[in-house]
Structure formats: C-alpha cells, structure tokens
Coordinates of C-alpha atoms and ligand atoms in Angstrom, one line a residue:
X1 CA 55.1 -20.4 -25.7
X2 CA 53.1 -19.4 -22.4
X3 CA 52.0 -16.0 -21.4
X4 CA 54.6 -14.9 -19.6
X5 CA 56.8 -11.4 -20.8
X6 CA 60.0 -11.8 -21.3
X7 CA 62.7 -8.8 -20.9
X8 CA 65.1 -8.5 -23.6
X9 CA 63.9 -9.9 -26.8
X10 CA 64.0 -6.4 -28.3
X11 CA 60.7 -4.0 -28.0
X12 CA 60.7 -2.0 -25.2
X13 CA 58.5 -2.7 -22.1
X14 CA 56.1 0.2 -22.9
X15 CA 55.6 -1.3 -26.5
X16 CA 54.9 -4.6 -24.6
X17 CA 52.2 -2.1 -22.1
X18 CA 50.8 -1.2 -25.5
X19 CA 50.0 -4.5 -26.6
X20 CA 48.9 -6.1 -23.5
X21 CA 46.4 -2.7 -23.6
X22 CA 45.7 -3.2 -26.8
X23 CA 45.2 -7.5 -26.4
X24 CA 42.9 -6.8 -23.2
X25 CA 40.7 -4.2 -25.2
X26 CA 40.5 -7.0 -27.8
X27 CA 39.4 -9.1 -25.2
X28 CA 36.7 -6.6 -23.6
X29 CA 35.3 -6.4 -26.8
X30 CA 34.8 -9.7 -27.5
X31 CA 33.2 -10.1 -23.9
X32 CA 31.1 -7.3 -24.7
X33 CA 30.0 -8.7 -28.3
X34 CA 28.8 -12.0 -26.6
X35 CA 26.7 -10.4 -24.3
X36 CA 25.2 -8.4 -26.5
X37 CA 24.9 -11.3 -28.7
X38 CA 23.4 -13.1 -25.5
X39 CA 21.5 -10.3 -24.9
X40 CA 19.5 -10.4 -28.3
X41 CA 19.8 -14.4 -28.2
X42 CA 17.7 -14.3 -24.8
X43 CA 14.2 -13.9 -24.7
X44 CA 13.4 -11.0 -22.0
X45 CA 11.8 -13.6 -20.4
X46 CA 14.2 -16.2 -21.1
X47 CA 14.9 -18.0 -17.7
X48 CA 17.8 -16.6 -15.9
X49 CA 21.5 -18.2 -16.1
X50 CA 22.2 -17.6 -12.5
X51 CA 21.7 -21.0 -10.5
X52 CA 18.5 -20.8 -8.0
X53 CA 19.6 -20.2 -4.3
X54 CA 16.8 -21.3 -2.1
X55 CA 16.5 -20.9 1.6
X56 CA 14.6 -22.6 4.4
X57 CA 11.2 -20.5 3.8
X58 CA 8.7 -23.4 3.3
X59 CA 6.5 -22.6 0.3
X60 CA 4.1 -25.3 1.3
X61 CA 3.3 -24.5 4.5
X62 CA 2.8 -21.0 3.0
X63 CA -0.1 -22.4 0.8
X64 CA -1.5 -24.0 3.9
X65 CA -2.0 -21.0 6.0
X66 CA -3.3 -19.5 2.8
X67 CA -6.1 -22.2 2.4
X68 CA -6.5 -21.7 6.4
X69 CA -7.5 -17.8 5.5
X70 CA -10.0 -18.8 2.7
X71 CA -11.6 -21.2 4.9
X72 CA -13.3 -18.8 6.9
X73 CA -14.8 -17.5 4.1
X74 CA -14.6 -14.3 2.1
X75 CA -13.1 -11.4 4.5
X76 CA -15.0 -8.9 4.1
X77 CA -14.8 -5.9 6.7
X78 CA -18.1 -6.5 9.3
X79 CA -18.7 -10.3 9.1
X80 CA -18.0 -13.0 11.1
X81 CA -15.2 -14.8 9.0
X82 CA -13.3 -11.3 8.9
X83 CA -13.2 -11.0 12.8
X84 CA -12.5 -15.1 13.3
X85 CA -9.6 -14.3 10.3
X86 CA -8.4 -11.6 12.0
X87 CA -8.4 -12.9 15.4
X88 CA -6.4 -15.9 13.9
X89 CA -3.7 -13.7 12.1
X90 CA -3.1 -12.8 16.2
X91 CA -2.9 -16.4 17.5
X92 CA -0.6 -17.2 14.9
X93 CA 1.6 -14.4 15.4
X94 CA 1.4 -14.5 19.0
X95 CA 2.0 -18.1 18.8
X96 CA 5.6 -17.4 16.6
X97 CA 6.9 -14.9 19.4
X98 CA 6.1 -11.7 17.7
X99 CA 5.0 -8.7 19.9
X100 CA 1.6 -7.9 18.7
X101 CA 0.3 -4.8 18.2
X102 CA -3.3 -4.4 17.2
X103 CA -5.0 -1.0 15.6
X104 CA -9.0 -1.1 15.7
X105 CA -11.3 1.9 14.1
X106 CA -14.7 2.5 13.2
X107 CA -14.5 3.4 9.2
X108 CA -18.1 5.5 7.7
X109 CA -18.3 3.5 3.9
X110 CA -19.9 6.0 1.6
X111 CA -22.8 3.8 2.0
X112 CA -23.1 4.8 5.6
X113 CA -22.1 1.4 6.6
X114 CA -20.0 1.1 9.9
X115 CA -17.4 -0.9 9.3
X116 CA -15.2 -2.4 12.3
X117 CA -11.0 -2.5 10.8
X118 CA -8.5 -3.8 12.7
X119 CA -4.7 -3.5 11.7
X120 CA -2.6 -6.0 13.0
X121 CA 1.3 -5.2 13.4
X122 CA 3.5 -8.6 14.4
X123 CA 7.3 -7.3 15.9
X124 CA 10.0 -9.6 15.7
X125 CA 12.7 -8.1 18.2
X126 CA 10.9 -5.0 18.7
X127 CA 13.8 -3.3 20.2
X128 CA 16.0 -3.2 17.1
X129 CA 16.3 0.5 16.2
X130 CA 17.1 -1.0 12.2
X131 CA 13.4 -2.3 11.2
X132 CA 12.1 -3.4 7.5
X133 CA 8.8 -3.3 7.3
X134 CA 6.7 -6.2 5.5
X135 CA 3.5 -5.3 4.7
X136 CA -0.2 -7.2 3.0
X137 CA -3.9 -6.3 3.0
X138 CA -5.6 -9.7 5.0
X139 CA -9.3 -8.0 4.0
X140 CA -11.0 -9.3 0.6
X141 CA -13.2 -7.4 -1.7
X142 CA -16.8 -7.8 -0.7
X143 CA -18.1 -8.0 -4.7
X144 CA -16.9 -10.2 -7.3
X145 CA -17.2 -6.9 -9.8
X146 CA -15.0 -8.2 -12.9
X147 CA -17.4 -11.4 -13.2
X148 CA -19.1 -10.8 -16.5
X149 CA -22.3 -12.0 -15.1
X150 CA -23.9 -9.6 -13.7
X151 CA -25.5 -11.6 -10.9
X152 CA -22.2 -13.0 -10.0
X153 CA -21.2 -9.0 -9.8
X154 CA -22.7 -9.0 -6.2
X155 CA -21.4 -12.1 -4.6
X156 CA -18.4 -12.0 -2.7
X157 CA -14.6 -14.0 -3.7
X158 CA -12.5 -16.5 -2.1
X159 CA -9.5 -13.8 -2.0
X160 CA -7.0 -17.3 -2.7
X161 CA -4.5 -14.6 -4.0
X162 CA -5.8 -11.2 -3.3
X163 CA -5.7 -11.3 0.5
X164 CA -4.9 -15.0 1.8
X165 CA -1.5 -15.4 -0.6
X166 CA 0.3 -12.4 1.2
X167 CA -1.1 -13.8 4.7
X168 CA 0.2 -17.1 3.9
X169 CA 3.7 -15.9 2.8
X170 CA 3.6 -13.8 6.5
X171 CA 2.8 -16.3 8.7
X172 CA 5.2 -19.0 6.9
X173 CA 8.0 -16.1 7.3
X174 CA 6.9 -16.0 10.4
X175 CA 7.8 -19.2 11.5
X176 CA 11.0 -18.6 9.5
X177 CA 12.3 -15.5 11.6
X178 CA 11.1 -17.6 14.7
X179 CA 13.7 -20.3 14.1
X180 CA 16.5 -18.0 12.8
X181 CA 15.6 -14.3 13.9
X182 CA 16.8 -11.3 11.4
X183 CA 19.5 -9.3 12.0
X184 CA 17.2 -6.3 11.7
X185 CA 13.8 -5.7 13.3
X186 CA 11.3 -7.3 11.6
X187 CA 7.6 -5.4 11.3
X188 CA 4.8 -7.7 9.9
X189 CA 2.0 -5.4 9.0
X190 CA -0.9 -7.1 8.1
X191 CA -3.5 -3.9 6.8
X192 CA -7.2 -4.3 6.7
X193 CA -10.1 -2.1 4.0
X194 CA -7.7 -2.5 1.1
X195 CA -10.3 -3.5 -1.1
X196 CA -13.8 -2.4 0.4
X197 CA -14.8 0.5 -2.8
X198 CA -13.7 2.1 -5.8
X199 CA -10.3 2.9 -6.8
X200 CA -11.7 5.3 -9.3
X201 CA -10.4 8.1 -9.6
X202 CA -11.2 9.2 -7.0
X203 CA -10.6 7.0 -4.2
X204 CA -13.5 5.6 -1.9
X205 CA -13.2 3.1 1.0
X206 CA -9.8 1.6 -0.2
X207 CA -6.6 1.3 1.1
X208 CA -8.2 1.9 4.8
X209 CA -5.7 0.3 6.9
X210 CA -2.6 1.6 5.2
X211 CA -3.8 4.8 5.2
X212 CA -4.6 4.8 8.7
X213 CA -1.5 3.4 9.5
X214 CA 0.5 5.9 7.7
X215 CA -1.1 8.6 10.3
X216 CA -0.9 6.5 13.5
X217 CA 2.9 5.3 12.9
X218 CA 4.0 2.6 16.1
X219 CA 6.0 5.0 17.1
X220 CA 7.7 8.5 16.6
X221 CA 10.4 8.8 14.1
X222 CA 9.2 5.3 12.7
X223 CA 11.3 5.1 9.9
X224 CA 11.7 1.4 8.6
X225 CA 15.2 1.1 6.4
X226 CA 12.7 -0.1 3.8
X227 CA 9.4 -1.1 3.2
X228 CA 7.8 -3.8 1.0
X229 CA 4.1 -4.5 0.3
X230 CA 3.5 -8.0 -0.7
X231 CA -0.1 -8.2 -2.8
X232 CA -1.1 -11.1 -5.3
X233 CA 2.2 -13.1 -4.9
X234 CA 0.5 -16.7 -4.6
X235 CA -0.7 -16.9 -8.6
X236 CA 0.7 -20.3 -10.6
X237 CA 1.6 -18.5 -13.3
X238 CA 3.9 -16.1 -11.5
X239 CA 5.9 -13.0 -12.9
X240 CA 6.3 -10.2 -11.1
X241 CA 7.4 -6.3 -13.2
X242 CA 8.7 -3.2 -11.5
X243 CA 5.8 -1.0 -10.5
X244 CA 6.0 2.8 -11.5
X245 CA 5.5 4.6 -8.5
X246 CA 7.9 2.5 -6.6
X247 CA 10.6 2.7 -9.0
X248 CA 9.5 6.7 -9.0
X249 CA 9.7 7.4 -5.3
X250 CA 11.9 4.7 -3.7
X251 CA 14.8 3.2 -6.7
X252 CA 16.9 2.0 -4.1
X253 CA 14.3 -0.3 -2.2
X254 CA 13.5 -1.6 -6.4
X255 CA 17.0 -2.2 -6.9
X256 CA 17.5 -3.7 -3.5
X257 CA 14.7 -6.2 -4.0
X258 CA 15.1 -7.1 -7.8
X259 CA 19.0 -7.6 -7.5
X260 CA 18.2 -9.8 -4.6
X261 CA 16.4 -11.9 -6.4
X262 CA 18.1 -12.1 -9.6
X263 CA 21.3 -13.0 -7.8
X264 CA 19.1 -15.8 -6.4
X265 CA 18.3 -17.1 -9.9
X266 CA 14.7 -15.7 -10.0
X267 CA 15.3 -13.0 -12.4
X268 CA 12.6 -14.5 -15.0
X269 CA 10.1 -14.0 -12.4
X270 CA 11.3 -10.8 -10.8
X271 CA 11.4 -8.9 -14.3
X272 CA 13.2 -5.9 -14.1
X273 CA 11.1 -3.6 -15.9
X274 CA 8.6 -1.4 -15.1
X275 CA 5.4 -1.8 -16.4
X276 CA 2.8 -1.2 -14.7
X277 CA 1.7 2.3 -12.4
X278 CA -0.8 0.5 -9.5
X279 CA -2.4 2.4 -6.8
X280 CA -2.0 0.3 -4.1
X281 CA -1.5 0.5 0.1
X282 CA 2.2 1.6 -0.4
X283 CA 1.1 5.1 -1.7
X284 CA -0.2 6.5 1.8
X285 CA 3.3 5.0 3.2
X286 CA 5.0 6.8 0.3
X287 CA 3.2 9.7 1.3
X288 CA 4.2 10.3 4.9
X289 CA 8.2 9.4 3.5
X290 CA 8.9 5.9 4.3
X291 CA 9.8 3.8 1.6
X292 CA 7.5 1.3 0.7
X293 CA 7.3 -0.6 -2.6
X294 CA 5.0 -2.6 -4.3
X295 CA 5.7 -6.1 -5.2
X296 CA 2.3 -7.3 -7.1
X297 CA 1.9 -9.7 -10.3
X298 CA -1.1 -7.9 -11.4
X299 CA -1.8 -10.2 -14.4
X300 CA -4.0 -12.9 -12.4
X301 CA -5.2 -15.2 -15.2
X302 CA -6.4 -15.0 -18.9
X303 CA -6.3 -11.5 -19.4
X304 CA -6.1 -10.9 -15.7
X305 CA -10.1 -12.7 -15.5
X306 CA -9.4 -14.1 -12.3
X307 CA -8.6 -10.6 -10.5
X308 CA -11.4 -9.4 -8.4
X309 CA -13.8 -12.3 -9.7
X310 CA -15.1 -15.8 -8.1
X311 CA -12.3 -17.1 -10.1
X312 CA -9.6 -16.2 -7.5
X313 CA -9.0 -19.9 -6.1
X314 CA -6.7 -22.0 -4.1
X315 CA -6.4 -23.7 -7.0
X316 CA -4.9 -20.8 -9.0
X317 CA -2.0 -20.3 -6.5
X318 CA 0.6 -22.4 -5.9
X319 CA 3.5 -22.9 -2.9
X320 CA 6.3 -22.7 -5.5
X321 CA 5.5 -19.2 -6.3
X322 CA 5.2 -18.3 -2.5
X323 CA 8.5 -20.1 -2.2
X324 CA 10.1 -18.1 -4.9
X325 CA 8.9 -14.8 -2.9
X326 CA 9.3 -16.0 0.4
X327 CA 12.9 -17.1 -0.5
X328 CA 13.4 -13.4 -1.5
X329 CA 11.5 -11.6 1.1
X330 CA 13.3 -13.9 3.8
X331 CA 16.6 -13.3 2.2
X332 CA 16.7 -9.5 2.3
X333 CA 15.9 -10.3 6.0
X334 CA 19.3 -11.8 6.3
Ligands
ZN401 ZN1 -7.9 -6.6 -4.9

C-alpha cells in the first residue's frame, strides 16, 4: 500500500486530517527524541556534523606574515622593531589597495615614559556607506609577567599569538578582499598600546589605541554594521567560547559570527557558550555604541602558561587555526 489517501473507503476526510495530525506529531516526536538523544550522545565538544566549507583565505600565508611580525622583534610601543612593524603593517596594506589611514599620539605611561602610538586603519572601498569593521592590537607586551621566574618577569615576548596572529590573519584577508573585494566596506583597524600596563582593576596604559580610536572615529556618524576584534586567534590548540560582554552588549553580532561558522562546520571550535567576561579593546568601541565583539581563545597553553610569557612562539600557532578564523571572518565579508 503507498502513502497516498484514498476517498471513499469509509472514515471521513477529517478523521483522515486527524490521523495524518496525529502520524506527523508521532513523527516530530521521534525527531525530537533523537536529537535529544544526540544531544546527550555528543560531547559539547564533540566535533560538529556539518561538513567544513572552506574558502580561498590562505591560512599559510597567514602564518607567514605572522612570523614576518615576530621577526622584528618584540613590539613594544618606543623601540625600533615597533616603528619598522608598524611602518610594514602600511606597505603591506598600501601594497593590497587599501586606503590608509594612519593615527599617531604621544601617550604619558604612568611611568612618565613618552610613548610614540600609531593606529593604522586599512579601507577597502572606502566609499561604501555599509562598513564592518575588523579590528587587532599589532603592539606586544613589553614584560613577560606570567613567567614564573622572576628574572624572566622583565624580559619582553615574541607576541607569536598575542599581537602577530591577528596581524597575520589581516594582511592574509587582505590579500583575500584584494582579489575578490566585499560587498560591504571593509575597515582593517590594526590598534596599537593594547598591552603596555595593568589591566587591574583599574586600568593603566592598556587598550591605548582602541580607546583613542573610539574618540577620534574616521569619520562622523561612523557606525560600522558590526564590529569584530580578532585577538589570540593563531594558538594550535584552538577553541574559541562566547565572551560575556559581547554576548551582553551586542547578541546579534555573537549570533552573527557563531552561526556563521557553525554552518561552516567549525562549530567545535567556535563553541557557542559563554564563558569567559574579558576586558579587551572592544569595550571602549562598546562604549561610544558601535558594536564590536570579541573573538579571543583565551586558554593559550597548559593552563593558559603560554599567555603573556616567553612561551608565546611561532611554534605554538598554527595556519590551520588562522584558516579556520580567516575562513569565518572572510566569509561574513561575503
Ligand atoms: Zn596580551
């Protein structure tokens, strides 16, 4: 017997209604069961059943202009390898077509220190009225202050992850909105001072160049359609939660970004659950109302021992986990 209904072989059409009603409930029931049978079945971070959709963001290259960043030696606002890293973030930008728009200011460190920062904002067709803005700290922290060696406290890090990843990620996006350019306009912000001081409570001497950014917008009314901060995306070992304030003061850019990439197959790295609060260089965009979040894997290492330590590496990051976030970030481009 197939399927179909047949008129006439004695119950009304409304008792058929019923139990075609009654068979599909059955049916959504069942559906329901196995998933949450899945559900429980599945690790949370069980990998994801979605296939993975890739696109032409090269991951590699990423990891090369990375290792470019670290080879001028630790960043830190003042010295030599932070001017010749900045001045390089330019060339390359310049070099993919963006319009470049630098910001320079004297910053007074608690310490009385001067300290030359330099913003650098890349424009990919800087006449599009609908902009996203991309954003990463290029500066590293000047002290190693997590080493347990006390001597070690005072020496400078490499920054493989905490400064170069994100720069790497841009520039290889870069080259990406160079061959195919976005539908919207695409801001590249690369901030400086993110890491000079303390986070404390209270803060001092961090988060510099978003913060004077946030008061010295491009332009009047700038109001990107959304905003993400990229920060610690390069580590091997790559998972990245939903940060608290970001969920708390802009859901829909959360949602925007974590659907994105769990219909892309990456929802074992993009874990959608909130877990950590982090004070970080979307808060003074957050501030002045645009909506910025904060895509970080803040768990960098054995108990997160590599974070703000000489143990942050080239060899600790890898070009498949800036594929897997450059595949997203380019994606929401499209
Ligand atoms: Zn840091």
């Amino acid at each position: 017997m197939d399927g179909r209904r047949r008129m006439g072989d004695g119950r009304s059409e409304m008792a058929d209604r019923r139990e075609l009603k009654r068979g599909l409930s059955g049916v959504a029931l069942a559906l329901a069961l196995s998933a949450m049978l899945t559900a429980c079945a599945r690790k949370p971070d069980a990998p994801p059943v979605r296939p993975i959709v890739t696109t032409e963001f090269d991951g590699d290259a990423a990891l090369k202009y990375a290792a470019a960043q670290v080879a001028f030696g630790p960043r830190v606002p003042g010295s030599g390898a932070h001017r010749k890293a900045g001045d390089w973030i330019v060339a390359q930008m310049k070099a993919r077509g963006a319009t470049v728009v630098e910001q320079t200011w004297m910053h007074t460190a608690q310490s009385a220190r001067k300290l030359p920062l330099r913003n650098i904002l890349a424009r990919f067709n800087p006449q599009a009225r609908n902009r996203v803005l991309y954003l990463t700290h290029w500066d590293t922290r000047p002290t190693a202050d997590m080493e347990p060696d006390p001597a070690d406290q005072l020496l400078p890090i490499d920054g493989a992850n905490d400064g170069a990843s994100g720069v790497g990620l841009f520039v290889a996006l870069a080259d990406a909105l160079q061959k195919k350019p976005s539908a919207f306009g695409v801001d590249l912000l690369f901030v400086d001072g993110e890491d000079y001081g303390e986070f404390g409570p209270p803060l001092v001497d961090v988060l510099l160049g978003s913060t004077y950014f946030a008061s010295h917008l491009p332009e009047s009314g700038y109001k990107p359609v959304f905003g993400i901060l990229f920060d610690m995306i390069g580590d091997a070992d790559l998972r990245i939660p939903q940060e608290i304030n970001s969920v708390q003061m802009a859901p829909d850019v959360v949602q925007r970004v974590w659907s994105k990439a769990e219909e892309m197959g990456r929802g074992s790295v993009f874990v959608t659950r909130a877990e950590q609060q982090i004070t970080d260089d979307h808060i003074p965009l957050l501030s002045v109302g645009l909506k910025v979040i904060d895509v970080i894997d803040l768990d960098y290492g054995p108990g997160n021992s590599y974070h703000h330590s000489r143990q942050d590496t080239m060899d600790k990051i890898s070009a498949a986990s800036l594929k897997i976030v450059g595949d997203v970030a380019l994606a929401l481009l499209r």
